[in-house]
Each structure stands twice: as structure tokens, then as C-alpha cells.
Amino acid sequence: MIPVSVVREPPADWRDQLFAGALLVVTNVAAIAPFRAHAEGLLAAAFAPAATPEAQRALGDAAFGERIAPLRDGFRRDPRVRELLGRVVAVFGLDAATTYWDPPRLRVLPAGADLQDHDDIALEAHRDTWSSNVYAQVNWWIPLHAVTAERAIAFYPRHWSAPVANTSGAWDIEVLRAERASAGATTMPLVPTPSAPLDPADAVVVVVQPGDLLLFSGAHLHATVANTSGTPRYSVEVRTVTLDDVHSGRGAPNIDGAAPHVPWEWFRRISDRTPLRDTLAGNR
């Protein structure tokens, strides 16, 4: 069983632990407080006049759902979000000049099955590496409000070393983008998926509270827990890659990924937003 380690300070070898399959929860990260405060302000503005915790009940499912995409898009473009989240990353000893990340994402997981069916809200079991092919990828997961087991994130620790038949070999980001640009049509899932149902008994739900941070390898098989709690879940995630890890080949093992591309362009340098693809091309 892969351990869930709960610590107050990140250990010196935290990336090595993640690339060996550990799940790491770092508690009471001081730099998260100002980041959460800013994010809460964005949530409050998006759902006004309703208070954020009660917004879905107060606004109704339809109006609440309509506000999620604009909120998510605004969060993604907000320079203050990147600035404050960069301070969180720096606590872990990562240099903004040699660390790359994809755009920080705000996830709003509504209560009830209907809204959870919307694109990019609830994801079934997957490894991020099935689509990214980047095994030096680290995932950062930050809850903004209290999380319960009914609206958390689940992992499949047994499958850290046990392959899962999946659709990554036929999943192509360029095809997906082309389909989505064609009048909103899509036949390809947002992420590659298992080819057969997984055993629910293998799932381990990890509950992380506001102020804490969950770190895990992008190679970990994980899924959104369907929200049956009656209250929306608000969380933030970002993925980082360090240049040293890429150059040294340091990262998680690939046991079942077969995606046809390595989209280095997804990741941009924290300090100046230079694409990792360009940095690697310049070093050849």
C-alpha cells in the first residue's frame, strides 16, 4: 500500500518520495493563506449576491452552473493568482527560473450528478501522464473550503506498480483540440481513460483541509470523488516540472502510458512564461 505521509515541513527528498509513489500532505503551509484569501475574493465576486458556501442552493443549479466557466477562465488568467501561487511553490525550494508549470486551475465540483457531467469538472480515474507523457510532473492540490470524503479526491495505490489497460495510445491532444474547435464537437475524452472498469475497493479517498497541500506524482492513478455531500467542492491545482529533473531523467516510472506526443509546451517557466519546449530546443 502506498503511504499517505502527513508532515508539517516538506522533507528534503520530497520529489524523490513522490516519484516513488508517495502521497504527501503538508499541513498549515503559511504561504497558502494569502493565496486562499485572493481566491476566496474571486469566488465571492463570481457568486454574488449569494455567499460562496451556499451559492448552489441560493442560486439554483442552472444559474450556479452558468457561473463556473467564467469564474474558472478568469482565475486562469489572473496574474495575482500566479504570483501568490508562485510563493507557495517557492516554499518547497523550487527556483522560478528553472521550474515550469501549466496554468493554475480552479475546480468547482457542484453537488448533484447533473452538473458534475459537465466538461472539465469531474474526471474519472486517470494518470495525468497518460496525456502529458511527462514523468517528472508533480501535481499540487489545494482545497479552498473544507473537504469531506463525499467530495474529495481518490487514488488507486495498488496501480502505482500494476498496469491499467487504457486509451492513451489512441488519445491525441491535437485531434482533441481540432474536434473542440469544430462547432464544439468532440468524440475524444478530455483525458485518456481505463479500458475496463476498476475495482472500487482499490480506491483510497484522501481528505485534505484548507491550509494544507496535497502533493503527488502525475503518474498516480486518481479520480474525482462524485460529490454526494450536498455542498460544492472548491479546489485549486497546478502541475510543475523542474528542468533539472527533465535533464537528469528523474521522475516516476512509466508502466502503462502510450500517448503519441510529449507536449512540453503545456509547461511554462514561472519567472517569465517561456515554454519548456523552447528551453529544451535551445539546449540541443
PDB file of N, CA and C in Angstrom, residues 129-131 133 164-173 188 192-193 195 256-261:
ATOM      1  N   THR A 129      -0.067  11.452 -16.611  1.00  0.00           N
ATOM      2  CA  THR A 129       0.997  11.101 -17.551  1.00  0.00           C
ATOM      3  C   THR A 129       0.472  10.352 -18.772  1.00  0.00           C
ATOM      4  N   TRP A 130      -0.743   9.807 -18.706  1.00  0.00           N
ATOM      5  CA  TRP A 130      -1.315   9.186 -19.909  1.00  0.00           C
ATOM      6  C   TRP A 130      -1.469  10.223 -21.019  1.00  0.00           C
ATOM      7  N   SER A 131      -1.677  11.473 -20.653  1.00  0.00           N
ATOM      8  CA  SER A 131      -1.812  12.522 -21.667  1.00  0.00           C
ATOM      9  C   SER A 131      -0.568  13.379 -21.790  1.00  0.00           C
ATOM     10  N   ASN A 133       2.733  12.535 -20.829  1.00  0.00           N
ATOM     11  CA  ASN A 133       3.976  11.805 -21.100  1.00  0.00           C
ATOM     12  C   ASN A 133       5.166  12.417 -20.356  1.00  0.00           C
ATOM     13  N   VAL A 164      -2.583  -0.593 -15.920  1.00  0.00           N
ATOM     14  CA  VAL A 164      -4.018  -0.499 -16.187  1.00  0.00           C
ATOM     15  C   VAL A 164      -4.190  -0.341 -17.696  1.00  0.00           C
ATOM     16  N   ALA A 165      -4.934  -1.224 -18.319  1.00  0.00           N
ATOM     17  CA  ALA A 165      -5.234  -1.057 -19.743  1.00  0.00           C
ATOM     18  C   ALA A 165      -5.982   0.263 -19.933  1.00  0.00           C
ATOM     19  N   ASN A 166      -5.574   1.057 -20.929  1.00  0.00           N
ATOM     20  CA  ASN A 166      -6.123   2.395 -21.057  1.00  0.00           C
ATOM     21  C   ASN A 166      -6.088   2.854 -22.512  1.00  0.00           C
ATOM     22  N   THR A 167      -6.674   4.032 -22.742  1.00  0.00           N
ATOM     23  CA  THR A 167      -6.829   4.556 -24.107  1.00  0.00           C
ATOM     24  C   THR A 167      -5.745   5.549 -24.508  1.00  0.00           C
ATOM     25  N   SER A 168      -4.653   5.634 -23.751  1.00  0.00           N
ATOM     26  CA  SER A 168      -3.650   6.667 -24.024  1.00  0.00           C
ATOM     27  C   SER A 168      -3.014   6.527 -25.404  1.00  0.00           C
ATOM     28  N   GLY A 169      -2.880   5.319 -25.906  1.00  0.00           N
ATOM     29  CA  GLY A 169      -2.252   5.129 -27.201  1.00  0.00           C
ATOM     30  C   GLY A 169      -3.019   5.752 -28.351  1.00  0.00           C
ATOM     31  N   ALA A 170      -4.337   5.909 -28.189  1.00  0.00           N
ATOM     32  CA  ALA A 170      -5.169   6.491 -29.239  1.00  0.00           C
ATOM     33  C   ALA A 170      -5.615   7.912 -28.909  1.00  0.00           C
ATOM     34  N   TRP A 171      -5.120   8.455 -27.797  1.00  0.00           N
ATOM     35  CA  TRP A 171      -5.529   9.792 -27.359  1.00  0.00           C
ATOM     36  C   TRP A 171      -4.511  10.801 -27.881  1.00  0.00           C
ATOM     37  N   ASP A 172      -4.964  11.805 -28.581  1.00  0.00           N
ATOM     38  CA  ASP A 172      -4.072  12.769 -29.223  1.00  0.00           C
ATOM     39  C   ASP A 172      -4.580  14.176 -28.949  1.00  0.00           C
ATOM     40  N   ILE A 173      -3.782  14.995 -28.271  1.00  0.00           N
ATOM     41  CA  ILE A 173      -4.210  16.338 -27.897  1.00  0.00           C
ATOM     42  C   ILE A 173      -4.521  17.186 -29.126  1.00  0.00           C
ATOM     43  N   MET A 188     -13.581  12.691 -28.383  1.00  0.00           N
ATOM     44  CA  MET A 188     -12.450  12.227 -27.597  1.00  0.00           C
ATOM     45  C   MET A 188     -12.578  12.721 -26.154  1.00  0.00           C
ATOM     46  N   PRO A 192      -7.207  10.521 -21.277  1.00  0.00           N
ATOM     47  CA  PRO A 192      -7.310   9.080 -21.524  1.00  0.00           C
ATOM     48  C   PRO A 192      -7.931   8.386 -20.317  1.00  0.00           C
ATOM     49  N   THR A 193      -8.590   7.276 -20.560  1.00  0.00           N
ATOM     50  CA  THR A 193      -9.334   6.587 -19.510  1.00  0.00           C
ATOM     51  C   THR A 193      -9.017   5.099 -19.495  1.00  0.00           C
ATOM     52  N   SER A 195      -9.535   1.176 -19.925  1.00  0.00           N
ATOM     53  CA  SER A 195     -10.296   0.453 -20.944  1.00  0.00           C
ATOM     54  C   SER A 195     -11.354  -0.459 -20.343  1.00  0.00           C
ATOM     55  N   ASP A 256       2.420   1.993 -18.073  1.00  0.00           N
ATOM     56  CA  ASP A 256       1.327   1.681 -18.989  1.00  0.00           C
ATOM     57  C   ASP A 256       0.922   2.835 -19.898  1.00  0.00           C
ATOM     58  N   GLY A 257       1.716   3.910 -19.948  1.00  0.00           N
ATOM     59  CA  GLY A 257       1.374   5.052 -20.787  1.00  0.00           C
ATOM     60  C   GLY A 257       1.858   4.868 -22.213  1.00  0.00           C
ATOM     61  N   ALA A 258       1.063   5.332 -23.189  1.00  0.00           N
ATOM     62  CA  ALA A 258       1.435   5.162 -24.596  1.00  0.00           C
ATOM     63  C   ALA A 258       1.012   6.352 -25.447  1.00  0.00           C
ATOM     64  N   ALA A 259       0.877   7.541 -24.839  1.00  0.00           N
ATOM     65  CA  ALA A 259       0.461   8.717 -25.609  1.00  0.00           C
ATOM     66  C   ALA A 259       1.483   9.007 -26.708  1.00  0.00           C
ATOM     67  N   PRO A 260       1.016   9.473 -27.879  1.00  0.00           N
ATOM     68  CA  PRO A 260       1.920   9.642 -29.016  1.00  0.00           C
ATOM     69  C   PRO A 260       2.795  10.888 -28.978  1.00  0.00           C
ATOM     70  N   HIS A 261       2.515  11.819 -28.068  1.00  0.00           N
ATOM     71  CA  HIS A 261       3.277  13.070 -28.037  1.00  0.00           C
ATOM     72  C   HIS A 261       3.724  13.389 -26.612  1.00  0.00           C
TER      73      HIS A 261
END
